Tab-separated table of C-alpha atoms and ligand atoms in Angstrom:
chain	number	residue	atom	x	y	z
A	1	MET	CA	-37.781	-26.521	9.689
A	2	ILE	CA	-38.175	-23.225	8.320
A	3	ASP	CA	-35.399	-20.740	7.513
A	4	LEU	CA	-36.107	-17.113	8.901
A	5	HIS	CA	-34.050	-14.539	6.932
A	6	PHE	CA	-34.083	-11.682	10.002
A	7	ALA	CA	-33.122	-8.338	10.827
A	8	ALA	CA	-34.394	-7.020	14.353
A	9	THR	CA	-36.819	-4.573	13.259
A	10	PRO	CA	-40.837	-4.563	13.627
A	11	ASN	CA	-41.260	-6.545	10.603
A	12	GLY	CA	-38.625	-8.992	11.528
A	13	HIS	CA	-40.336	-9.484	14.805
A	14	LYS	CA	-43.628	-9.944	13.359
A	15	ILE	CA	-42.533	-13.226	12.223
A	16	SER	CA	-40.274	-14.188	15.151
A	17	ILE	CA	-43.195	-13.709	17.445
A	18	ALA	CA	-45.530	-15.600	15.332
A	19	LEU	CA	-42.925	-18.553	14.965
A	20	GLU	CA	-42.616	-18.420	18.621
A	21	GLU	CA	-46.294	-18.417	19.383
A	22	LEU	CA	-46.905	-21.551	16.927
A	23	GLY	CA	-43.939	-23.261	18.259
A	24	LEU	CA	-42.575	-24.002	14.740
A	25	PRO	CA	-38.921	-24.896	14.771
A	26	TYR	CA	-36.503	-22.347	13.126
A	27	THR	CA	-33.321	-21.777	12.057
A	28	LEU	CA	-31.977	-17.759	12.288
A	29	MET	CA	-30.287	-16.015	9.723
A	30	THR	CA	-29.620	-12.758	10.618
A	31	TYR	CA	-28.806	-10.139	8.304
A	32	ASP	CA	-26.947	-6.590	8.854
A	33	MET	CA	-28.879	-4.377	6.833
A	34	PHE	CA	-26.177	-1.436	6.927
A	35	ASP	CA	-23.710	-3.904	5.340
A	36	GLY	CA	-26.198	-4.665	2.609
A	37	HIS	CA	-26.467	-8.779	3.405
A	38	GLN	CA	-29.726	-8.152	1.857
A	39	HIS	CA	-28.565	-7.508	-1.293
A	40	THR	CA	-26.873	-10.729	-2.513
A	41	ALA	CA	-28.058	-12.740	-5.403
A	42	ALA	CA	-28.566	-15.544	-3.112
A	43	TYR	CA	-30.830	-13.834	-0.927
A	44	GLY	CA	-32.475	-12.363	-4.027
A	45	ALA	CA	-33.420	-16.124	-5.226
A	46	VAL	CA	-35.403	-16.157	-1.526
A	47	ASN	CA	-36.743	-12.687	-1.969
A	48	PRO	CA	-36.903	-10.672	-5.228
A	49	ASN	CA	-37.818	-7.612	-3.384
A	50	HIS	CA	-34.436	-7.998	-1.239
A	51	LYS	CA	-35.951	-6.577	2.010
A	52	LEU	CA	-36.252	-8.599	4.943
A	53	PRO	CA	-38.128	-10.512	6.724
A	54	ALA	CA	-38.566	-13.822	4.568
A	55	ILE	CA	-38.784	-17.382	5.462
A	56	VAL	CA	-38.006	-20.630	3.278
A	57	ASP	CA	-40.428	-23.450	4.629
A	58	ASN	CA	-38.411	-26.594	3.835
A	59	ASP	CA	-41.480	-28.636	4.615
A	60	PRO	CA	-44.230	-27.108	3.002
A	61	VAL	CA	-47.653	-28.801	3.867
A	62	PHE	CA	-48.531	-28.893	0.118
A	63	GLY	CA	-45.140	-31.093	-0.528
A	64	GLY	CA	-42.542	-30.671	-2.938
A	65	VAL	CA	-39.364	-28.204	-2.956
A	66	PRO	CA	-38.781	-25.980	-0.091
A	67	HIS	CA	-41.317	-22.639	-0.544
A	68	ALA	CA	-39.795	-19.075	-0.146
A	69	VAL	CA	-42.304	-16.357	1.281
A	70	PHE	CA	-41.444	-12.531	1.119
A	71	GLU	CA	-43.653	-9.694	2.509
A	72	SER	CA	-43.996	-9.904	6.244
A	73	GLY	CA	-48.132	-9.878	5.797
A	74	ALA	CA	-47.728	-12.653	3.210
A	75	ILE	CA	-45.405	-14.483	5.728
A	76	LEU	CA	-47.751	-13.968	8.633
A	77	MET	CA	-50.773	-15.496	6.240
A	78	TYR	CA	-48.669	-18.418	5.542
A	79	LEU	CA	-47.691	-19.455	8.802
A	80	ALA	CA	-51.402	-19.297	10.052
A	81	GLU	CA	-52.756	-21.441	7.181
A	82	LYS	CA	-49.658	-23.885	7.797
A	83	SER	CA	-50.620	-24.357	11.461
A	84	GLY	CA	-54.314	-23.319	11.370
A	85	ARG	CA	-53.718	-20.909	14.151
A	86	LEU	CA	-53.651	-17.305	14.827
A	87	LEU	CA	-56.679	-16.599	12.276
A	88	PRO	CA	-60.026	-17.176	13.250
A	89	VAL	CA	-62.092	-19.897	11.578
A	90	ASP	CA	-65.155	-17.745	11.867
A	91	PRO	CA	-65.344	-16.077	8.503
A	92	ARG	CA	-66.462	-12.625	9.662
A	93	GLN	CA	-63.653	-12.704	12.148
A	94	ARG	CA	-61.231	-13.845	9.687
A	95	SER	CA	-62.193	-10.914	7.178
A	96	VAL	CA	-61.679	-8.486	10.242
A	97	ALA	CA	-58.229	-9.973	11.178
A	98	ILE	CA	-57.096	-9.415	7.692
A	99	GLN	CA	-58.485	-5.932	7.280
A	100	TRP	CA	-56.328	-5.199	10.254
A	101	LEU	CA	-53.394	-6.945	9.093
A	102	THR	CA	-53.431	-5.200	5.747
A	103	TRP	CA	-53.847	-2.028	7.677
A	104	GLN	CA	-50.814	-2.221	9.193
A	105	VAL	CA	-48.705	-3.378	6.002
A	106	ALA	CA	-49.937	-0.693	3.890
A	107	GLY	CA	-50.629	1.830	6.467
A	108	LEU	CA	-49.221	1.906	9.871
A	109	GLY	CA	-45.761	0.154	8.946
A	110	PRO	CA	-45.049	2.517	5.939
A	111	MET	CA	-46.229	5.594	7.550
A	112	VAL	CA	-44.163	4.922	10.969
A	113	GLY	CA	-41.222	3.908	8.485
A	114	GLN	CA	-41.480	6.968	6.655
A	115	ALA	CA	-41.334	9.205	10.069
A	116	ALA	CA	-38.334	7.439	11.425
A	117	HIS	CA	-36.660	7.756	8.074
A	118	PHE	CA	-37.216	11.826	7.907
A	119	MET	CA	-36.369	12.134	11.484
A	120	ARG	CA	-33.285	9.479	11.832
A	121	TYR	CA	-31.992	9.044	8.410
A	122	ALA	CA	-32.469	12.122	5.880
A	123	PRO	CA	-29.591	14.164	5.171
A	124	GLU	CA	-31.135	17.553	5.415
A	125	PRO	CA	-33.861	18.457	7.793
A	126	ASN	CA	-37.249	18.127	5.972
A	127	ALA	CA	-40.100	19.647	7.965
A	128	TYR	CA	-42.804	18.954	5.156
A	129	ALA	CA	-41.888	15.649	5.209
A	130	ILE	CA	-41.935	15.067	9.217
A	131	GLU	CA	-45.158	16.682	9.623
A	132	ARG	CA	-46.771	14.702	6.755
A	133	TYR	CA	-45.857	11.222	8.096
A	134	THR	CA	-45.983	12.156	11.591
A	135	LYS	CA	-49.429	13.442	11.386
A	136	GLU	CA	-50.630	10.234	9.258
A	137	THR	CA	-48.909	8.111	12.007
A	138	ALA	CA	-50.741	10.008	14.776
A	139	ARG	CA	-54.342	9.479	12.897
A	140	LEU	CA	-53.505	5.861	12.358
A	141	LEU	CA	-52.690	5.588	16.178
A	142	SER	CA	-56.050	7.034	16.761
A	143	VAL	CA	-58.066	4.766	14.443
A	144	LEU	CA	-55.893	1.801	16.482
A	145	GLU	CA	-57.460	3.430	19.641
A	146	ARG	CA	-60.656	3.540	18.621
A	147	ARG	CA	-60.627	-0.154	17.686
A	148	LEU	CA	-59.158	-1.417	20.870
A	149	GLY	CA	-61.662	0.623	22.682
A	150	GLN	CA	-64.258	-1.523	21.245
A	151	ALA	CA	-62.501	-5.093	21.369
A	152	GLU	CA	-59.912	-6.960	23.063
A	153	TYR	CA	-58.227	-8.022	20.200
A	154	LEU	CA	-57.934	-6.520	16.472
A	155	ALA	CA	-60.100	-9.276	15.184
A	156	GLY	CA	-62.455	-9.450	18.194
A	157	GLU	CA	-62.268	-12.059	21.102
A	158	GLU	CA	-59.124	-13.757	19.430
A	159	TYR	CA	-55.511	-13.005	19.585
A	160	SER	CA	-54.417	-13.311	15.915
A	161	ILE	CA	-51.799	-12.361	13.484
A	162	ALA	CA	-53.173	-9.021	13.386
A	163	ASP	CA	-52.095	-8.388	16.636
A	164	ILE	CA	-48.640	-9.549	16.131
A	165	ALA	CA	-48.149	-7.441	12.892
A	166	VAL	CA	-49.711	-4.145	14.773
A	167	PHE	CA	-47.930	-4.855	18.241
A	168	PRO	CA	-44.176	-3.988	16.984
A	169	TRP	CA	-45.141	-1.238	15.104
A	170	ALA	CA	-47.669	0.505	17.701
A	171	LYS	CA	-45.620	-0.299	20.903
A	172	PRO	CA	-42.772	2.264	20.042
A	173	SER	CA	-45.202	4.913	18.724
A	174	PHE	CA	-48.369	4.924	20.752
A	175	SER	CA	-48.770	7.437	23.658
A	176	PRO	CA	-50.300	6.151	26.892
A	177	GLU	CA	-51.921	9.284	27.817
A	178	LEU	CA	-53.586	9.788	24.569
A	179	HIS	CA	-53.962	6.149	23.813
A	180	PRO	CA	-55.378	4.192	26.883
A	181	ALA	CA	-56.988	1.405	25.466
A	182	THR	CA	-53.749	0.677	23.554
A	183	ARG	CA	-51.818	0.574	26.400
A	184	ARG	CA	-54.251	-1.830	27.776
A	185	TRP	CA	-53.680	-4.100	24.860
A	186	VAL	CA	-49.910	-3.404	24.472
A	187	ASP	CA	-49.499	-4.347	28.145
A	188	GLN	CA	-51.689	-7.669	27.708
A	189	VAL	CA	-49.620	-8.387	24.346
A	190	SER	CA	-46.137	-7.634	25.893
A	191	GLN	CA	-46.593	-10.428	28.500
A	192	ARG	CA	-47.373	-13.265	26.231
A	193	HIS	CA	-44.069	-15.692	26.273
A	194	ALA	CA	-43.796	-15.428	22.554
A	195	VAL	CA	-43.442	-11.805	22.385
A	196	ILE	CA	-40.920	-12.115	24.977
A	197	ARG	CA	-39.066	-14.636	23.209
A	198	GLY	CA	-39.678	-13.336	19.777
A	199	GLN	CA	-37.495	-10.308	20.900
A	200	SER	CA	-34.663	-11.624	23.122
A	201	GLY	CA	-31.406	-12.685	22.837
A	202	ASP	CA	-30.069	-13.106	19.387
A	203	LEU	CA	-33.543	-11.479	18.224
A	204	ALA	CA	-33.261	-8.355	20.406
A	205	THR	CA	-32.955	-4.957	18.610
A	206	PRO	CA	-29.305	-3.809	18.325
A	207	GLY	CA	-29.055	-0.342	19.582
A	208	LYS	CA	-27.743	1.049	16.073
A	209	TYR	CA	-31.535	0.469	14.995
A	210	LEU	CA	-32.856	2.979	17.709
A	211	GLN	CA	-30.849	6.035	17.378
A	212	GLN	CA	-32.933	9.220	17.465
A	213	ARG	CA	-30.655	10.553	14.508
A	214	ALA	CA	-28.707	8.045	12.738
A	215	GLU	CA	-24.883	8.681	11.733
A	216	LEU	CA	-24.454	6.600	8.676
A	217	SER	CA	-20.992	6.036	6.673
A	218	PRO	CA	-21.674	6.860	2.818
A	219	VAL	CA	-21.374	2.959	2.308
A	220	GLU	CA	-24.152	2.190	5.086
A	221	TRP	CA	-26.356	4.791	3.532
A	222	SER	CA	-25.823	3.508	0.058
A	223	ASN	CA	-27.090	0.096	1.307
A	224	MET	CA	-29.907	1.130	2.765
A	225	PHE	CA	-31.336	4.063	0.652
A	226	GLY	CA	-28.543	4.745	-2.303
A	227	GLU	CA	-27.048	3.205	-5.296
A	228	ARG	CA	-26.243	-0.154	-3.544
A	229	MET	CA	-29.737	-0.961	-2.752
A	230	HIS	CA	-31.061	0.013	-6.294
A	231	ASN	CA	-28.232	-1.822	-8.092
A	232	ALA	CA	-29.210	-5.170	-6.201
A	233	VAL	CA	-32.660	-4.865	-8.908
A	234	ARG	CA	-31.209	-2.690	-11.769
A	235	LEU	CA	-32.562	-4.074	-15.002
B	301	GSH	N1	-43.276	-4.513	2.862
B	301	GSH	C1	-42.435	-5.187	3.438
B	301	GSH	C2	-41.526	-4.152	4.022
B	301	GSH	C3	-39.943	-4.771	3.995
B	301	GSH	C4	-38.780	-3.887	4.396
B	301	GSH	O1	-38.759	-2.439	4.205
B	301	GSH	N2	-37.713	-4.432	5.494
B	301	GSH	C5	-36.688	-3.510	5.871
B	301	GSH	C6	-36.442	-3.527	7.307
B	301	GSH	S1	-38.039	-3.236	8.289
B	301	GSH	C7	-35.435	-3.656	5.109
B	301	GSH	O2	-35.292	-4.929	4.281
B	301	GSH	N3	-34.527	-2.606	4.790
B	301	GSH	C8	-33.254	-2.860	3.935
B	301	GSH	C9	-33.318	-2.157	2.758
B	301	GSH	O3	-34.321	-1.612	2.487
B	301	GSH	O4	-32.168	-2.618	2.117
B	301	GSH	C10	-42.368	-6.415	4.619
B	301	GSH	O5	-43.493	-6.076	4.986
B	301	GSH	O6	-41.801	-7.586	4.669
C-alpha cells in the first residue's frame, strides 16, 4: 500500500493519475495548502521540501522500511520502475521520455506556476512578471505543439510518465486554435479511464484553486508564500 500525500493541483494529479493507471492501491491523504498542513514536522519527515505531492511506499520492491519519495518527477520515475510500466524499455525511447518529463518539471510547470502566481496571488499588479511568464509559457506550448505534431505521444509511440507529467499542466494552458496537435493529444489522454479517475471525486480540484484572482486571508497568504512557509524550514 502506498500513502499519497496530495493536494488537487497539477503536480498532485500527475501522481493520482499514475497510481490509477498502474492499478497500485493507495491511501489518499489530502492536504489543505492554504491552511498550511504541509508545514508540519511530521510532513517534513516525508518531504524535506514541505511541498506536495509526496508518497510513502510501505512495501518497496527493495524491501526494508517504508520508502518516502518527494518531487513529482522522481515519484513518477519511482512508480514506473516499481511496476515496470509507463517508461519505454527501448533505451532510445526511454531517454526521450525522461527528457520530456524533465522538460515539464524544470520548465513548463515552473513557468505556468509563476504566471498563475503573478496573475492570481501577487498583492500588487506586476506587468513585467506577467509578461515574462506568460510569454515563456507560450514559447513552451509551441515546443510541445511541435513535438506532438511529430509523434503520437511525447516519448514516441508509447504513452508514458512524460505524458502523465505534461497533461495536467498543458490542458488548462493550451489554445485549441493555436495548438491543434496538442488538442488531439489532450482529447486522447483525457479519455483514459485512469486520467478521469485520477481527477474525480476526492481527487477533483476545489474551486478555490481555480480562481482567476484569489483573495487570501493574511494567514493563508503566509502559509502559501510568506513567513509561515519559510518558518517550516528555517535553520
Ligand atoms: N517541484 C515540486 C513542486 C511542488 C510544489 O510546488 N507543490 C505545490 C503545489 S502544486 C505546493 O506544495 N505548494 C504549497 C506550498 O508551497 O506551501 C514537484 O514537482 O513536486
